[in-house]
Amino acid sequence: MTSQPEARAALVTGGSRGIGLAIARRLAAEGFAITLSARTGDALEAAAAELAETGARVTTVVADASDDGDLARLVTHHEEAWGRLDALVLNAGMGFGSPIDATPLRRVDKHYALNFRGAFALVAAALPLLRATAATGPRGARVIALASLAGLLPEPDLAAYSATKAAVVSLCRSICIEEVATGVSATAICPGYVDTDMAAWKHDVLPATDMIRPDDLAELAVSLTRLSRNAAVPVLPVYRAGGGLTGA
Ligand SMILES: NC(=O)c1ccc[n+]([C@@H]2O[C@H](COP(=O)([O-])OP(=O)(O)OC[C@H]3O[C@@H](n4cnc5c(N)ncnc54)[C@H](OP(=O)(O)O)[C@@H]3O)[C@@H](O)[C@H]2O)c1
């Protein structure tokens, strides 16, 4: 008798809408069991119900991705539900623009707490399970972080956001270096403007129809999970074609 390979599992933060939900949909279609997380319970349950209707195995955790206790609870819940972690998708994030001298420091702290510190804390909490999963197969295990093109090419009025996303890029490089022997690697996906709620403020100068599609990023995320553990992709810039390879 041959044993069936165990289904792979993914944890997606900020999974109730936008890029996170698009990635969760595509991973679920690939057969991944999913842990979906966000702060707003109703929206989270609606997203999970949509996935479940397609036959996906999905569980939810209401959690603030900037809260240490919530993040520890999230990893414990995921491990108890699925027992493995093939893809950790660090997607929850925030971005509010203002010139440097008009940015309240508490706004800097909030960007740091969610976009970088929360991501760092979640990786640290999940590493034992990522390593254990990576040891079971040829693909290893992957951290997939939604950074931003702004983390590579800062834009005016986005200094706090850009700096925290640059830190996420650095974190992904560090994971690739520190975990090379374990089969865990990380990718910072760095897109330009994507058509989601977060980019709606830009619509007066950049129509939604000209933005990167959330599904484009979902396709990239799924592709990363198909690579062998021998391939590390620490940074993946994704330009908006109409922006002429700038951050615009
Ligand atoms: N849209 C763009 O143009 C763009 C470009 C480059 C990079 N990105 C990055 O891509 C990621 C996703 O962005 P998006 O455009 O899909 O955003 P979005 O449409 O605003 O969705 C954000 C998701 O994150 C959740 N979330 C927000 N704050 C959270 C917190 N403190 N804890 C847990 N969950 C939280 C939201 O649900 P709740 O509010 O219910 O928690 C929601 O599910 C972000 O990291 C963003 O910086 C976006």
Coordinates of C-alpha atoms and ligand atoms in Angstrom, one line a residue:
M1 CA 0.0 0.0 0.0
T2 CA 1.4 3.4 -0.9
S3 CA 0.6 6.4 1.4
Q4 CA -1.0 9.5 -0.1
P5 CA 1.1 12.6 0.1
E6 CA -0.3 14.9 2.8
A7 CA -2.1 18.0 1.4
R8 CA 0.0 21.2 1.7
A9 CA -1.1 24.0 4.0
A10 CA -0.8 27.8 3.9
L11 CA -1.4 30.6 6.4
V12 CA -2.5 33.9 4.9
T13 CA -2.7 37.1 6.9
G14 CA -5.0 39.9 5.7
G15 CA -6.9 37.2 3.8
S16 CA -10.4 38.7 3.9
R17 CA -10.0 40.8 0.7
G18 CA -7.6 42.2 -1.8
I19 CA -4.3 40.5 -2.6
G20 CA -4.5 38.2 0.4
L21 CA -7.9 36.7 -0.7
A22 CA -6.7 36.4 -4.3
I23 CA -3.7 34.4 -3.1
A24 CA -5.8 32.3 -0.8
R25 CA -8.2 31.5 -3.7
R26 CA -5.4 30.3 -5.9
L27 CA -3.6 28.3 -3.2
A28 CA -6.9 26.6 -2.3
A29 CA -7.5 25.8 -5.9
E30 CA -4.1 24.1 -5.9
G31 CA -5.2 21.9 -3.0
F32 CA -3.7 23.8 -0.1
A33 CA -5.5 23.7 3.2
I34 CA -5.8 27.3 4.3
T35 CA -5.7 29.3 7.5
L36 CA -7.2 32.7 6.8
S37 CA -6.7 35.6 9.1
A38 CA -7.8 39.3 9.5
R39 CA -9.2 41.6 12.1
T40 CA -12.8 41.9 11.0
G41 CA -14.7 38.7 11.7
D42 CA -17.7 39.1 9.4
A43 CA -15.6 39.8 6.3
L44 CA -13.2 37.0 7.2
E45 CA -16.1 34.5 7.6
A46 CA -17.5 35.6 4.2
A47 CA -14.2 35.1 2.5
A48 CA -13.8 31.6 4.2
A49 CA -17.3 30.6 3.1
E50 CA -16.5 31.6 -0.5
L51 CA -13.4 29.3 -0.4
A52 CA -15.3 26.5 1.3
E53 CA -18.0 26.6 -1.4
T54 CA -15.3 25.6 -3.9
G55 CA -14.4 22.6 -1.8
A56 CA -11.4 24.2 0.0
R57 CA -10.4 23.1 3.5
V58 CA -10.3 26.4 5.4
T59 CA -10.1 27.6 8.9
T60 CA -10.2 31.2 10.2
V61 CA -8.6 33.2 13.0
V62 CA -9.6 36.7 13.9
A63 CA -6.2 38.3 14.7
D64 CA -4.4 41.6 14.6
A65 CA -1.1 41.0 12.8
S66 CA 0.6 43.7 14.9
D67 CA -0.3 42.0 18.2
D68 CA 2.2 39.5 19.6
G69 CA -0.4 37.4 21.5
D70 CA -2.7 37.2 18.4
L71 CA 0.3 36.1 16.3
A72 CA 1.3 33.3 18.7
R73 CA -2.4 32.2 18.8
L74 CA -2.6 32.2 15.0
V75 CA 0.4 29.9 14.6
T76 CA -0.9 27.5 17.3
H77 CA -4.3 27.4 15.7
H78 CA -2.8 26.7 12.2
E79 CA -0.6 23.9 13.6
E80 CA -3.4 22.3 15.4
A81 CA -5.6 22.5 12.3
W82 CA -3.2 21.3 9.6
G83 CA 0.0 20.0 11.2
R84 CA 2.3 21.6 8.6
L85 CA 3.1 24.9 7.0
D86 CA 4.3 25.0 3.4
A87 CA 3.5 28.6 2.7
L88 CA 3.4 31.5 5.2
V89 CA 1.9 34.5 3.4
L90 CA 2.8 37.7 5.2
N91 CA 0.2 39.9 3.5
A92 CA -1.5 42.1 6.2
G93 CA -0.2 45.6 5.8
M94 CA -1.1 49.3 6.0
G95 CA 0.0 52.4 4.1
F96 CA -0.9 56.1 4.8
G97 CA 0.9 58.8 2.9
S98 CA 2.2 62.2 4.1
P99 CA 5.4 64.2 3.8
I100 CA 8.1 63.3 6.4
D101 CA 7.6 66.5 8.4
A102 CA 3.8 66.1 8.4
T103 CA 3.9 62.5 9.6
P104 CA 3.0 62.0 13.2
L105 CA 5.4 59.6 14.9
R106 CA 2.6 57.4 16.1
R107 CA 1.8 56.8 12.4
V108 CA 5.5 55.7 11.9
D109 CA 5.1 53.4 14.9
K110 CA 1.9 51.8 13.4
H111 CA 3.5 51.2 10.1
Y112 CA 6.5 49.6 11.8
A113 CA 4.3 47.5 14.2
L114 CA 2.2 45.9 11.4
N115 CA 4.4 46.0 8.3
F116 CA 7.7 44.9 9.8
R117 CA 7.6 44.0 13.5
G118 CA 4.4 41.9 13.1
A119 CA 5.9 40.1 10.1
F120 CA 9.1 39.4 11.9
A121 CA 7.3 38.1 15.0
L122 CA 5.1 35.8 12.8
V123 CA 8.1 34.4 11.0
A124 CA 9.9 33.7 14.3
A125 CA 6.8 32.0 15.8
A126 CA 6.3 29.9 12.6
L127 CA 9.8 28.9 11.9
P128 CA 9.8 25.6 13.8
L129 CA 6.7 24.4 11.8
L130 CA 8.2 25.7 8.5
R131 CA 11.4 23.8 9.1
A132 CA 9.6 20.6 10.1
T133 CA 7.5 20.9 6.9
A134 CA 10.5 21.7 4.7
A135 CA 12.2 18.5 6.0
T136 CA 9.4 16.4 4.5
G137 CA 9.7 17.2 0.8
P138 CA 11.6 18.4 -2.2
R139 CA 9.9 21.8 -2.3
G140 CA 10.9 23.0 1.2
A141 CA 8.7 25.6 2.7
R142 CA 8.3 29.3 1.8
V143 CA 7.6 32.6 3.4
I144 CA 5.9 34.8 0.8
A145 CA 5.8 38.5 2.0
L146 CA 3.8 41.3 0.3
A147 CA 6.4 44.1 0.4
S148 CA 6.1 46.8 -2.2
L149 CA 7.9 48.4 -5.1
A150 CA 8.0 51.4 -2.7
G151 CA 10.4 49.4 -0.6
L152 CA 12.8 49.3 -3.5
L153 CA 12.0 52.7 -5.1
P154 CA 10.6 55.1 -2.4
E155 CA 7.9 57.5 -3.6
P156 CA 7.3 61.0 -2.3
D157 CA 5.0 61.1 0.8
L158 CA 5.4 57.4 1.5
A159 CA 8.5 57.4 3.6
A160 CA 7.2 55.5 6.6
Y161 CA 5.5 52.9 4.4
S162 CA 8.5 52.6 2.1
A163 CA 11.0 52.1 5.0
T164 CA 9.0 49.3 6.6
K165 CA 8.6 47.6 3.2
A166 CA 12.4 47.9 2.6
A167 CA 12.8 46.2 6.0
V168 CA 10.5 43.4 4.8
V169 CA 12.8 43.0 1.8
S170 CA 15.8 42.7 4.1
L171 CA 14.0 40.2 6.3
C172 CA 13.3 38.0 3.3
R173 CA 17.0 38.1 2.4
S174 CA 17.9 37.2 6.0
I175 CA 15.6 34.2 6.0
C176 CA 17.1 32.9 2.8
I177 CA 20.6 33.2 4.3
E178 CA 19.9 31.9 7.8
E179 CA 17.6 29.0 6.8
V180 CA 19.6 27.7 3.8
A181 CA 20.3 24.4 5.5
T182 CA 16.6 23.8 6.5
G183 CA 14.9 24.3 3.2
V184 CA 13.0 27.4 4.3
S185 CA 13.3 30.4 2.0
A186 CA 11.5 33.7 1.6
T187 CA 10.3 36.0 -1.2
A188 CA 9.4 39.7 -0.9
I189 CA 6.9 40.3 -3.7
C190 CA 7.3 44.0 -4.5
P191 CA 4.4 45.2 -6.6
G192 CA 3.5 48.7 -7.9
Y193 CA -0.1 49.8 -7.5
V194 CA -2.6 47.0 -7.3
D195 CA -6.3 47.4 -7.8
T196 CA -7.5 46.9 -4.2
D197 CA -9.1 49.0 -1.5
M198 CA -5.7 50.1 -0.4
A199 CA -4.9 51.8 -3.7
A200 CA -8.3 53.4 -4.1
W201 CA -7.0 56.8 -3.0
K202 CA -4.9 56.9 -6.2
H203 CA -7.9 56.5 -8.6
D204 CA -8.1 60.2 -9.5
V205 CA -4.7 60.0 -11.2
L206 CA -4.5 56.2 -11.9
P207 CA -7.6 54.3 -13.0
A208 CA -8.1 50.9 -11.4
T209 CA -8.1 49.4 -14.9
D210 CA -4.4 50.4 -15.3
M211 CA -3.3 48.8 -12.0
I212 CA -1.7 45.4 -11.5
R213 CA -4.4 42.8 -10.8
P214 CA -4.5 40.9 -7.5
D215 CA -4.7 37.7 -9.5
D216 CA -1.3 38.6 -11.1
L217 CA 0.2 38.4 -7.6
A218 CA -1.7 35.3 -6.7
E219 CA -0.3 33.6 -9.8
L220 CA 3.3 34.5 -8.8
A221 CA 2.7 33.3 -5.2
V222 CA 1.4 29.9 -6.4
S223 CA 4.4 29.7 -8.8
L224 CA 6.8 30.1 -5.9
T225 CA 5.2 27.2 -4.1
R226 CA 5.9 25.0 -7.2
L227 CA 9.6 25.6 -7.2
S228 CA 12.1 23.1 -5.7
R229 CA 13.8 24.0 -2.5
N230 CA 17.0 24.6 -4.5
A231 CA 15.6 27.8 -5.9
A232 CA 15.6 30.9 -3.7
V233 CA 13.9 34.0 -4.9
P234 CA 14.4 36.6 -2.2
V235 CA 13.0 39.6 -4.1
L236 CA 10.4 39.7 -6.9
P237 CA 9.7 43.2 -8.2
V238 CA 6.4 43.5 -10.1
Y239 CA 6.1 46.7 -12.1
R240 CA 2.9 48.3 -13.4
A241 CA 3.5 48.0 -17.1
G242 CA 2.1 51.5 -17.8
G243 CA 4.4 53.1 -15.3
G244 CA 7.5 52.6 -17.5
L245 CA 9.4 50.6 -14.9
T246 CA 9.2 53.3 -12.3
G247 CA 7.3 53.0 -9.0
A248 CA 4.4 55.0 -10.5
Ligands
LIG1 N1 -2.7 47.6 -3.2 C1 -1.5 48.1 -3.5 O1 -1.4 48.9 -4.4 C2 -0.3 47.4 -2.9 C3 1.0 47.6 -3.6 C4 2.1 47.1 -3.0 C5 2.0 46.3 -1.9 N2 0.8 46.1 -1.3 C6 0.8 45.3 0.0 O2 0.0 44.2 -0.2 C7 -0.6 43.8 1.0 C8 -2.1 43.6 0.9 O3 -2.6 44.9 0.4 P1 -4.1 45.0 -0.2 O4 -4.0 46.1 -1.3 O5 -4.7 43.7 -0.6 O6 -4.9 45.6 1.0 P2 -6.4 45.7 1.4 O7 -7.3 45.4 0.2 O8 -6.6 46.9 2.1 O9 -6.6 44.4 2.4 C9 -5.9 44.4 3.6 C10 -6.2 43.1 4.3 O10 -5.4 43.1 5.5 C11 -6.2 43.0 6.6 N3 -5.6 43.8 7.7 C12 -5.4 45.1 7.7 N4 -4.8 45.5 8.8 C13 -4.6 44.4 9.5 C14 -4.0 44.1 10.8 N5 -3.6 45.0 11.6 N6 -4.0 42.8 11.2 C15 -4.5 41.8 10.4 N7 -5.0 42.0 9.2 C16 -5.1 43.3 8.8 C17 -7.6 43.5 6.1 O11 -8.7 43.0 6.9 P3 -9.1 43.8 8.3 O12 -9.1 45.2 8.0 O13 -10.4 43.2 8.6 O14 -8.1 43.4 9.3 C18 -7.6 42.9 4.7 O15 -7.9 41.6 4.8 C19 -0.2 44.9 2.0 O16 0.9 44.5 2.8 C20 0.2 46.0 1.1 O17 1.2 46.9 1.7 C21 -0.3 46.6 -1.8

